[in-house]
XYZ file of C-alpha atoms in Angstrom:
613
model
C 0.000 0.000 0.000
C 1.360 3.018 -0.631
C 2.095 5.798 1.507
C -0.699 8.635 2.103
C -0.322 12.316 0.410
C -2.432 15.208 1.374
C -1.603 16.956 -2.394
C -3.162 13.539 -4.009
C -6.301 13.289 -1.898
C -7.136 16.927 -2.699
C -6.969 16.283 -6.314
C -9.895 13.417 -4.891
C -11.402 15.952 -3.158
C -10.743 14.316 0.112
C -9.267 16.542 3.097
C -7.081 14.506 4.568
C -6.516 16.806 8.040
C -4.843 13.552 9.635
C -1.898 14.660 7.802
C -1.727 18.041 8.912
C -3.846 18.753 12.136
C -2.058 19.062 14.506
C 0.017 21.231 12.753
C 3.552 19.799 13.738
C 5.182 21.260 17.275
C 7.929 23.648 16.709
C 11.503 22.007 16.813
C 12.253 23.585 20.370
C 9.231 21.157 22.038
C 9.296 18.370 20.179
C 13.438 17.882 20.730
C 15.035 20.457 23.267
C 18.768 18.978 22.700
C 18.611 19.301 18.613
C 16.973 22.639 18.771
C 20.093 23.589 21.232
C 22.167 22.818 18.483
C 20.355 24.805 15.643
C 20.751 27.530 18.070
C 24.437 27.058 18.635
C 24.920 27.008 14.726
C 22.352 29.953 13.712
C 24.508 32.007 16.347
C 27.980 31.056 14.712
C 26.566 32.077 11.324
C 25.577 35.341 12.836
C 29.124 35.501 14.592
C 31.008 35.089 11.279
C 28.804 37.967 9.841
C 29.378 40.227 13.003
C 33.365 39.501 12.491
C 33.080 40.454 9.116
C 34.293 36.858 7.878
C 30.732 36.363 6.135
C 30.611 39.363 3.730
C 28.168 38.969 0.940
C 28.730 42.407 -0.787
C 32.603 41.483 -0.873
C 31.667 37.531 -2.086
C 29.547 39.377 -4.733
C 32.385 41.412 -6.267
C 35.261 38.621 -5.937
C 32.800 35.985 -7.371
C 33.812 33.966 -4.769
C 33.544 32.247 -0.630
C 36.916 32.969 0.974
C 38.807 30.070 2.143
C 38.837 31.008 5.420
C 34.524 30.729 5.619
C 34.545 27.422 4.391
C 37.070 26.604 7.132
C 34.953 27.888 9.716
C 31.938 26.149 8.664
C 33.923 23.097 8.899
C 34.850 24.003 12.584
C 31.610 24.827 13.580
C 29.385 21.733 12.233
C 28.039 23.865 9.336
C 29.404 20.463 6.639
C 28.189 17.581 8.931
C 24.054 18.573 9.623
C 22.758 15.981 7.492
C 25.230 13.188 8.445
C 24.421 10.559 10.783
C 26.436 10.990 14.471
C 27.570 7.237 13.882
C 29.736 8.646 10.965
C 30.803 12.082 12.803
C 27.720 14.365 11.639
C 25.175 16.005 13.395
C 22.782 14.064 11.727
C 20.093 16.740 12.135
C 16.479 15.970 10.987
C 14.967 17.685 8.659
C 13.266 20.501 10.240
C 16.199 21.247 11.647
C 18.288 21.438 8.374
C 15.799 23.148 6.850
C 16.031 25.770 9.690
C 20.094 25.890 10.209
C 19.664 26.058 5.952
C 17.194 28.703 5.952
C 19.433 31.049 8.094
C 22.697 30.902 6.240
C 20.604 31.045 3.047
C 19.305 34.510 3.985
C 22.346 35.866 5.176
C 23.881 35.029 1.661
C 22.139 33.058 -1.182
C 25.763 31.623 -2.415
C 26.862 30.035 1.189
C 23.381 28.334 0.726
C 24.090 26.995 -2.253
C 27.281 25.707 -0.673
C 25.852 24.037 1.983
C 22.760 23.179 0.223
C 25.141 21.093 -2.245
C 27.154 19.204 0.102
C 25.098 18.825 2.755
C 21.679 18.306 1.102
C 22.460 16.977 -2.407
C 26.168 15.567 -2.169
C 26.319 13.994 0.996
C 22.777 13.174 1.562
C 22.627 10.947 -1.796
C 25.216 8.979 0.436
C 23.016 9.107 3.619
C 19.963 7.939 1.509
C 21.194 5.055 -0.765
C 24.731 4.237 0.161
C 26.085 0.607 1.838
C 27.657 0.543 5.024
C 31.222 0.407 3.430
C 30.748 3.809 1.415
C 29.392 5.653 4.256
C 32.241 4.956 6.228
C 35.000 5.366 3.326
C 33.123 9.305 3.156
C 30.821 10.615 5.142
C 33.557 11.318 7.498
C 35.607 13.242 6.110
C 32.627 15.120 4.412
C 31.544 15.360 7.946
C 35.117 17.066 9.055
C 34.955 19.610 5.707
C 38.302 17.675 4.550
C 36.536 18.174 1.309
C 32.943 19.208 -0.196
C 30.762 17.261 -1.449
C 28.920 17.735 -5.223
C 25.899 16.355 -6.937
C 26.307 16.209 -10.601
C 22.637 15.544 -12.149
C 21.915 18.270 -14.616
C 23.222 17.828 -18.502
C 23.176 20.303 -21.533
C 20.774 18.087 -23.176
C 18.018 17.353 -20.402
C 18.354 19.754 -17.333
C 17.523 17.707 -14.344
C 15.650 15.072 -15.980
C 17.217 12.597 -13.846
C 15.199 9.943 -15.843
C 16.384 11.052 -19.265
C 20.052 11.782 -18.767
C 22.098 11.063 -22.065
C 25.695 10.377 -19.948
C 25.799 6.164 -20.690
C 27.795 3.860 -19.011
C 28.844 0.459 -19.671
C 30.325 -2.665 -18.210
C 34.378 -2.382 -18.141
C 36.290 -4.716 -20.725
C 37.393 -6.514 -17.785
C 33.707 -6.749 -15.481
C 35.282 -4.988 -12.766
C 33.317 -1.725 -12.965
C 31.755 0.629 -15.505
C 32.949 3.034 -18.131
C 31.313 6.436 -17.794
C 30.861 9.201 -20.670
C 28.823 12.096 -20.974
C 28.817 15.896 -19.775
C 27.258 17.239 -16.445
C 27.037 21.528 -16.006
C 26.506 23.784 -13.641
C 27.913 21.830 -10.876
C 27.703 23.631 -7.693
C 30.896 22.957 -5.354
C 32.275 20.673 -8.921
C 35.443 22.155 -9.640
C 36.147 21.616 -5.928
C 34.712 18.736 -4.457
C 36.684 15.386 -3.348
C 33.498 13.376 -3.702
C 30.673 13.695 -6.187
C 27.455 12.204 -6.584
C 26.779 11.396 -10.379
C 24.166 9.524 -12.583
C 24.313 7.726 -15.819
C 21.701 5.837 -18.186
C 22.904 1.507 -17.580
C 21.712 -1.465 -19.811
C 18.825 -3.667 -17.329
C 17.085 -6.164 -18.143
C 13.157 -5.952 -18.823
C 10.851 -8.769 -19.523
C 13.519 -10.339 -21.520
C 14.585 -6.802 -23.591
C 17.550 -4.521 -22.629
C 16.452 -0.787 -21.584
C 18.687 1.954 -20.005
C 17.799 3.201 -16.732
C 19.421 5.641 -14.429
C 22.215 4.245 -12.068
C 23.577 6.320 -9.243
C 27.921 6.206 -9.132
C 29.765 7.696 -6.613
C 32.941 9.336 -8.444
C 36.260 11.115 -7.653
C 37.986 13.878 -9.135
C 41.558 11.579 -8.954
C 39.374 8.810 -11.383
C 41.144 8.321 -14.792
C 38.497 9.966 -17.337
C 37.511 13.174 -14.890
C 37.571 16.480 -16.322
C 36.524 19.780 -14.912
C 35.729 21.980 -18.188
C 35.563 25.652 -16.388
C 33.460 27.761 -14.397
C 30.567 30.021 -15.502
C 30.343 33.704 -14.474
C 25.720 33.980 -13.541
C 23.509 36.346 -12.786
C 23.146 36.110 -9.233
C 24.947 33.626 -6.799
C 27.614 34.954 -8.111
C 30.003 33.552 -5.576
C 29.074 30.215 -5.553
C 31.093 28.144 -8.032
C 29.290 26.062 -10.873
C 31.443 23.984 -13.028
C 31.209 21.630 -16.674
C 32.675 18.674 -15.780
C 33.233 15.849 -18.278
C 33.582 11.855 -18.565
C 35.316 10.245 -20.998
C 35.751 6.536 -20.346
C 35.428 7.645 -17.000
C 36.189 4.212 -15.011
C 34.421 3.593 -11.705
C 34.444 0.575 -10.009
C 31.724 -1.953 -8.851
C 31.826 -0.465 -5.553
C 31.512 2.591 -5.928
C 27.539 1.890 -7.355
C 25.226 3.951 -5.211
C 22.408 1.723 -4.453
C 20.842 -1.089 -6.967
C 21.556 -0.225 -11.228
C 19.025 1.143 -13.017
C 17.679 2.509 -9.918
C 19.150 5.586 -9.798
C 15.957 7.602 -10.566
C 14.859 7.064 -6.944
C 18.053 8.094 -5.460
C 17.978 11.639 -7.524
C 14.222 12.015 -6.319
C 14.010 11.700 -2.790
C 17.777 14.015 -2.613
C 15.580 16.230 -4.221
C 12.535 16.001 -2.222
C 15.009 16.911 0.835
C 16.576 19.414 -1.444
C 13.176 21.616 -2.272
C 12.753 21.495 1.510
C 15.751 23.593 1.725
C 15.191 25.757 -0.700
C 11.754 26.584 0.383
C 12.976 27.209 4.074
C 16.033 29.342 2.291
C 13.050 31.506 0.415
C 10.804 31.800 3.186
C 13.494 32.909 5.302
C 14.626 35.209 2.861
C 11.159 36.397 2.058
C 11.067 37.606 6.517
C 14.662 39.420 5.924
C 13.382 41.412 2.693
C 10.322 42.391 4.536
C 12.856 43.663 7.424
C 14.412 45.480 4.875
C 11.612 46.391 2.942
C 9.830 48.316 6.182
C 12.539 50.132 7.206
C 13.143 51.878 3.882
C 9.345 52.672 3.753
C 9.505 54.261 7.019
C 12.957 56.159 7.089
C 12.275 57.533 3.377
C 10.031 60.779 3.149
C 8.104 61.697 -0.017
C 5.405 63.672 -0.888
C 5.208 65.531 3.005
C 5.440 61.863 4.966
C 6.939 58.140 4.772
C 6.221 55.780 2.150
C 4.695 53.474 4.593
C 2.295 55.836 5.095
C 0.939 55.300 1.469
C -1.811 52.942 1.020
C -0.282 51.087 -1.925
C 3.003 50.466 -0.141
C 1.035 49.093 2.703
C -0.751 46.818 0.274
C 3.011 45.221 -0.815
C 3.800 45.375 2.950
C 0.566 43.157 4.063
C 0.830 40.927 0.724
C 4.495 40.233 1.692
C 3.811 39.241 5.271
C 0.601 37.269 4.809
C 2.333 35.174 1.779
C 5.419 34.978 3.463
C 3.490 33.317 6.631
C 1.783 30.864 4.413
C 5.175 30.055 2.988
C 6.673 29.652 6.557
C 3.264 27.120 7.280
C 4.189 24.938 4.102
C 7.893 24.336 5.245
C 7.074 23.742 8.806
C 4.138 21.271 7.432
C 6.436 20.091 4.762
C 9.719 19.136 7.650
C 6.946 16.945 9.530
C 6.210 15.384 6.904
C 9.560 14.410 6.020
C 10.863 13.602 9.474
C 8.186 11.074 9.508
C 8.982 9.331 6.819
C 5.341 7.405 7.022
C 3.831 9.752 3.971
C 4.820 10.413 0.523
C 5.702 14.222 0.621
C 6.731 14.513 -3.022
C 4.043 16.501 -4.429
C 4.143 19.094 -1.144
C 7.840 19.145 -1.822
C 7.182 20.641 -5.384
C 4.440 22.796 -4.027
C 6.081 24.230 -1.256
C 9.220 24.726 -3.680
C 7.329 26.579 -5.957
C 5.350 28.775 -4.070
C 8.415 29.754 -1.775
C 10.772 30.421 -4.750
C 8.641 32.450 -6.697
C 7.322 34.428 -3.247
C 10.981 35.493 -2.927
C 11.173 36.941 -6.548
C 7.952 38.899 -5.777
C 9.339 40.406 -2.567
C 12.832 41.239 -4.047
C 11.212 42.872 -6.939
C 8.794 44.840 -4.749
C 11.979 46.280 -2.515
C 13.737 46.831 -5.341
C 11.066 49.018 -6.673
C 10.398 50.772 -3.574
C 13.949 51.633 -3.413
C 13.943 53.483 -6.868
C 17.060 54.437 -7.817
C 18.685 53.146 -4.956
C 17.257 49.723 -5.820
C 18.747 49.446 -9.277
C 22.114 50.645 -8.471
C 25.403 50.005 -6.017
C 26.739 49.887 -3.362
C 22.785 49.591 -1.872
C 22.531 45.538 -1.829
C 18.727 45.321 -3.342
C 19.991 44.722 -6.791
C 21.807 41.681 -5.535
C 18.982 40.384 -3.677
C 17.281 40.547 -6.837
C 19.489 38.523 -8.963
C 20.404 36.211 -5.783
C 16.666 35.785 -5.718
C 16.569 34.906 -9.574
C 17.649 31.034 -9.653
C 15.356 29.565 -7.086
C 12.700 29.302 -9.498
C 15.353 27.475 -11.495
C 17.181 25.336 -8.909
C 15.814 21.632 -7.722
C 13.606 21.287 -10.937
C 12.418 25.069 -12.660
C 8.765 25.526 -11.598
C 7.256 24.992 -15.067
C 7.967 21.011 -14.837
C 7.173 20.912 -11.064
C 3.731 22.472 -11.659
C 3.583 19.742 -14.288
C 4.964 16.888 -11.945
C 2.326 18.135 -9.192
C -0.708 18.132 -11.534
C 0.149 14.977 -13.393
C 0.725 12.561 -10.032
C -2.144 14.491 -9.054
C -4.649 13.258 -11.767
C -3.172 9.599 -11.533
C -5.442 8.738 -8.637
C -8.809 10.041 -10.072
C -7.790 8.545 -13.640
C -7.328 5.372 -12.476
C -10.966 5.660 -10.283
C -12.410 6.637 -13.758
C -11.023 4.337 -15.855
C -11.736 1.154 -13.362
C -15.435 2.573 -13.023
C -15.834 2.942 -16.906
C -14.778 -0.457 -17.501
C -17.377 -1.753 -14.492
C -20.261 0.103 -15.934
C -20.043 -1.813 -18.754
C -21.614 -4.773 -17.011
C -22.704 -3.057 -13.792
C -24.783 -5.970 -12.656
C -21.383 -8.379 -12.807
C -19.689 -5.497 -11.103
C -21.948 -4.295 -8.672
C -19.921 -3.630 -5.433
C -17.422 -1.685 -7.074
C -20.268 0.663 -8.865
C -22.181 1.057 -5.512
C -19.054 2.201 -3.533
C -18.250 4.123 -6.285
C -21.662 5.863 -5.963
C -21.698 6.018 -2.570
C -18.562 7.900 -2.431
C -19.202 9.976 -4.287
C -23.161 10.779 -3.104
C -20.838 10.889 1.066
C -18.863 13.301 -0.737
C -21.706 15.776 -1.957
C -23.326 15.137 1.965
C -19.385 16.599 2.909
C -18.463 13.377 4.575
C -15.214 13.574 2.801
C -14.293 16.857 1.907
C -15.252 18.969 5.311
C -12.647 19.856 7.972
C -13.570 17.579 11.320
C -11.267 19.211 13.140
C -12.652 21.649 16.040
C -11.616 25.275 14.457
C -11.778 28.474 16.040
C -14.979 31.271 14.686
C -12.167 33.418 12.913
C -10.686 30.535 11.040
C -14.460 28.610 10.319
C -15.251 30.440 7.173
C -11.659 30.436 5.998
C -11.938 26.416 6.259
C -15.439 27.028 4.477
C -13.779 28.715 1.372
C -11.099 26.029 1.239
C -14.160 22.827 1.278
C -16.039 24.756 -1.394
C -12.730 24.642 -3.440
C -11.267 21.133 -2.785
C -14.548 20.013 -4.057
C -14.006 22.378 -7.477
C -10.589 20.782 -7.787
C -12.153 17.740 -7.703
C -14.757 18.568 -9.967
C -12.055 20.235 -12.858
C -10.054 17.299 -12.206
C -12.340 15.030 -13.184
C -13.620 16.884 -16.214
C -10.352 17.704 -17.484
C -9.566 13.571 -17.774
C -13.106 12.974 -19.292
C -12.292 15.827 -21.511
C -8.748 15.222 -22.705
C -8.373 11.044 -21.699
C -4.575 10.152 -22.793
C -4.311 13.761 -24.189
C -4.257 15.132 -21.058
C -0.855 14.381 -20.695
C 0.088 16.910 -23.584
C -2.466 19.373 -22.596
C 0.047 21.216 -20.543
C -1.764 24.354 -19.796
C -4.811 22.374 -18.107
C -2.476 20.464 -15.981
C -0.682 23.771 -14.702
C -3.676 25.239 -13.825
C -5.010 21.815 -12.215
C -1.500 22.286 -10.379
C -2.291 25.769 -9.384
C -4.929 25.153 -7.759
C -4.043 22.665 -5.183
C -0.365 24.582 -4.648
C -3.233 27.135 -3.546
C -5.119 25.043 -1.742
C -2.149 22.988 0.308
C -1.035 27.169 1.060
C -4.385 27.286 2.746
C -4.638 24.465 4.495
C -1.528 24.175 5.897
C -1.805 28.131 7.240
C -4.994 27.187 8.589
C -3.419 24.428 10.703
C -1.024 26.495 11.615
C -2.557 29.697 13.197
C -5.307 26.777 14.679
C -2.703 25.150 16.331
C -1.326 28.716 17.804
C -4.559 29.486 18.825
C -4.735 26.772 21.020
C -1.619 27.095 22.567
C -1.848 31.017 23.255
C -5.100 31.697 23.043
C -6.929 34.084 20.331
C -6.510 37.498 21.401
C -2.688 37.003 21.217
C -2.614 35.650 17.940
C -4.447 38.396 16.476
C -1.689 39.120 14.101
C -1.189 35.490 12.496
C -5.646 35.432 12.432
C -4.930 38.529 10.402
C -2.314 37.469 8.019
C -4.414 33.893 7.472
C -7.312 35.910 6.528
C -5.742 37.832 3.946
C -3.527 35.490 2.701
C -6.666 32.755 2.240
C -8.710 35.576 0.599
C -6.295 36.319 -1.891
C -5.090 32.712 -2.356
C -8.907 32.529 -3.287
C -8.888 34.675 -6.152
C -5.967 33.566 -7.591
C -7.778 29.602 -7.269
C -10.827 31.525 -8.888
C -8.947 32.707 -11.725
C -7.567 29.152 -12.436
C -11.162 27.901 -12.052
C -12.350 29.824 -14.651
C -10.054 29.474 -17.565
C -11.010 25.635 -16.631
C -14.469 26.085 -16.936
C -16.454 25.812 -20.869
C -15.338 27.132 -23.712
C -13.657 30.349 -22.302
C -10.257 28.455 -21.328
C -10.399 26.172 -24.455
C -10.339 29.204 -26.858
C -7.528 30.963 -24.705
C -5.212 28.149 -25.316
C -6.163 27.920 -29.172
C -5.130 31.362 -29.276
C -2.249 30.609 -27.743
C -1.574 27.296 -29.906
C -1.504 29.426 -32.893
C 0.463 32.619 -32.113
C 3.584 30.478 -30.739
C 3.012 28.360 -33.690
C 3.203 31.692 -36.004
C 6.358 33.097 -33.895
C 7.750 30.148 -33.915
C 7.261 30.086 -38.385
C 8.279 33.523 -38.178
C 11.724 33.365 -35.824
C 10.524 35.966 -33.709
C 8.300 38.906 -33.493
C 6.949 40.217 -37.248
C 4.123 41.598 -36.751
C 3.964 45.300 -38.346
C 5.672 48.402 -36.731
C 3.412 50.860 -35.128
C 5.522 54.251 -35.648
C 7.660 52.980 -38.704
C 7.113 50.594 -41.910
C 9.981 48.951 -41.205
C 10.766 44.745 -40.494
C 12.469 43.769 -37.786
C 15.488 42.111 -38.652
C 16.132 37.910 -37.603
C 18.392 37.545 -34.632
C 21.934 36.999 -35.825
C 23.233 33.436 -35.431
C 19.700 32.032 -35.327
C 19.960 29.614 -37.529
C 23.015 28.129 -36.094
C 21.119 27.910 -32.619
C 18.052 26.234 -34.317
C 20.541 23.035 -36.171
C 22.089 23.103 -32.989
C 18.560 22.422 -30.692
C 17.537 19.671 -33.347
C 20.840 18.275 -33.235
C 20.524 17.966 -29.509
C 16.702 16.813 -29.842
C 17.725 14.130 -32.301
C 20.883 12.823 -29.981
C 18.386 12.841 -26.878
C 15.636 10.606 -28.988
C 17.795 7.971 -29.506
């Protein structure tokens, strides 16, 4: 049986509140000595800042983490939080990496990418899938900071497709080992790190045929066939290092095979799942610092006879900001629990929390950037960097586009299989009575809201909140359902119903889990002193409604069905047309083709036609 999800059941349009009510204890109740710890590290972090080791401006300019901070973070822990004690790590849970992560990630984006590497990518592909002789060959030393650790996934051809990586490898001439080739870029720690977690496509047998399926190696830089192919100079994150690294007949041996072959894919995905985590608690924690920032710029700037957080619209972005930003903070706290538990299948809230945290701390950048003006476009002031720091986490761990799709398409499988089972027993319904009645009867227990109403006891202020989200779980439901009738195996290129099927319940798990939250507050502390978080839920729900609303809509007739025709054909004509060629409104004049465009286009099929075979 497989383990429960909340994100799947809502796409049922079951509320499964077992799953988050009661919303999960904070770290410092539920384990006094680990939370002792996160404490001890958060305040090192904030030493090394005070000391002026941890300089993020400076970082910035030199593209690059001095020596000397890596070496501290090796003293103080900082390398060892997600490796088990037995092996000399801290072995911290999850929550509590995702809080010791969040921190460092908001005092500078590219020491979380460090850490975020070695400790949750790197080393924790070791923790998760690696024998008892591996983990003691290098945990340790990854544990000490002797060296860092990488995770080289992503390839020119597929991104982070860990299932549809090109880089093959074969059995060695001799049957000792395998013979690695391919390319892996933007590498984070690569050029640098002593041990690297990689993944290549390996021959398996099938039901008698022989298919290639992801196998997880563990690899060193000092292997025969290991290239590092230089750095890139980015965006943002400027001073964390990514690197091209290359194989060529790239020899690892038999032991050095993390986990089973050809089952690499499940290795990459739950490294990930701990990964988004991260980068969700990194966001949110961001998202509290901007809003720091962001207030006391409003209030110490004067215009127009008074501050700007005197102005109604800047007190909009203010309350937006700090409503979103506590929903944010409820989906990693809901998300840790979840994964410290290890009894559900968190995969789908993983995405969801990824994606709403990510593109949260684009939003808040972007607003303190713009109420900075001038000052927020230019240096020495640092909002320009938080912008472009802010840039990649919509990228990183999977870009949102193909989690949105990942979230609605696991979402659908559960409803699609009801459907298809169901069709198939209505064919002969007397044969196949049982299933059809319990079918029915579902369904008729979930229109008398025996499935999709909240049981637990909520407080009056957060009752019609709850309300709001039952009327909408059964909507998703409903638009889930339609859109498989609608589209049947289609549905799987009809990309733009599926992101707005995903949209919905990234909404929807927002809700919920903010609901549990501020519920579970308000029975510790008692309502009048949580007047604020009441607050923030009920704007953050209200708005999280509209946005659900608009989804809704554009899911509902013929309206949404005509949008994406329109769509269909004007990419279709840009596409014909190499750009933009529409008229000139002040000129008759044609804009010219981009230069080298050609070369770019044989170059993408090229690539398309190596990945299809």
């Amino acid at each position: 049986m497989s383990a429960p999800s909340f994100l799947k059941d809502l796409f049922a349009g079951d509320i499964n509140e077992s799953l988050l009510f009661p919303f999960p204890a904070t770290l410092d109740a539920r384990d006094p000595e680990e939370a002792r710890t996160v404490h001890r590290l958060v305040d090192a972090v904030n030493g090394m800042v005070a000391s002026g080791l941890i300089d993020p401006r400076r970082f910035d300019e030199q593209e690059g983490i001095d020596e000397g901070v890596i070496e501290a973070f090796a003293k103080a822990g900082l390398l060892a939080l997600t490796i088990p004690k037995v092996y000399g790590g801290l072995g911290l849970s999850a929550s509590a990496y995702a809080r010791v992560f969040g921190a460092v990630a908001s005092i500078d984006a590219s020491l979380g990418v460090l850490i975020g590497v070695h400790c949750g990518l790197g080393s924790k592909a070791i923790v998760i899938a690696g024998n008892d002789a591996q983990k003691a060959r290098y945990l340790p030393g990854l544990a000490r900071g002797e060296t860092l650790a990488a995770y080289a996934l992503t390839e020119p051809e597929t991104g982070s497709d860990a299932q549809h990586i090109v880089t093959r490898a074969v059995r060695s001439a001799d049957g000792t080992g395998w013979v690695l080739n391919g390319r892996k870029h933007w590498i984070g720690n690569g050029q640098r790190a002593g041990v690297l977690a990689t993944f290549a496509q390996t021959p398996v047998e099938r039901n008698g045929d022989t298919v290639w399926r992801p196998t997880a190696f563990i690899i060193r830089p000092d292997m025969p066939g290991f290239r590092v192919d230089g750095t890139i100079r980015k965006l943002g994150i400027r001073a964390s290092t990514q690197a091209e690294l290359v194989f060529e007949n790239l020899f690892v041996p038999d032991d050095h095979v993390l986990g089973d072959v050809g089952k690499g894919f499940r290795v990459a995905v739950n490294a990930l799942n701990a990964g988004r985590l991260s980068l969700a608690s990194g966001c949110t924690s961001a998202c509290k610092k901007l809003l720091g920032e962001f207030t006391r710029y409003a209030e110490a700037r004067t215009q127009f006879g008074g501050p700007l957080a005197s102005f109604e619209i800047t007190q909009r972005k203010m309350a937006t900001m700090a409503s979103e930003t506590y929903a944010a903070d409820a989906m990693v706290g809901a998300l840790a629990a979840a994964l410290d538990s290890d009894r559900v299948d968190a995969a789908l809230e993983a995405a969801c929390a990824k994606v709403f945290a990510s593109e949260l701390v684009w939003r808040s950048s972007d607003e303190l950037v713009q109420l900075a003006g001038g000052r927020g476009f230019v240096k020495p002031w640092p909002y320009e960097r938080y912008l472009r720091d802010a840039r990649i986490n919509r990228i990183f761990e999977g870009a949102n586009e193909i989690l949105r799709l990942f979230v609605g398409l696991n979402g659908i499988q559960g409803p699609a299989e009801e459907l298809k089972e169901i069709a198939g027993a209505l064919r002969n319904p007397v044969q196949n009575w049982v299933l059809v009645s319990s079918f029915a009867a579902g369904r008729v227990a979930s229109a008398f809201g025996k499935r999709d109403r909240f049981q637990h006891a909520l407080h009056a202020s957060l009752a019609p909140l709850a309300t709001y989200v039952e009327k909408h779980v059964a909507e998703l439901a409903k638009a889930t359902t339609g859109a498989i009738t609608a589209h049947r195996k289609e549905i799987l290129q009809r990309q733009l119903v599926v992101e707005r099927l995903a949209d919905m319940a990234i909404e929807l798990y927002a809700r919920c889990t903010t609901i549990a939250r501020t519920q579970k507050l308000i029975e510790e502390r008692g309502a009048e002193a949580c007047a604020r978080e009441i607050a923030l839920t009920e704007l953050f729900c209200l708005q999280s409604g509209r946005r659900f609303r608009t989804a809704r809509m554009e899911l509902e007739g013929d309206a949404g069905e005509q949008i994406d025709d329109l769509r269909r054909d004007i990419a279709q004509r840009i596409r014909d047309e190499a750009g933009y060629a529409s008229s000139d409104a002040l000129m008759d004049v044609n804009v010219p083709p981009l230069p080298g465009w050609s070369l770019v286009r044989d170059q993408q099929q090229a690539a398309v036609s190596r990945f299809s075979q």
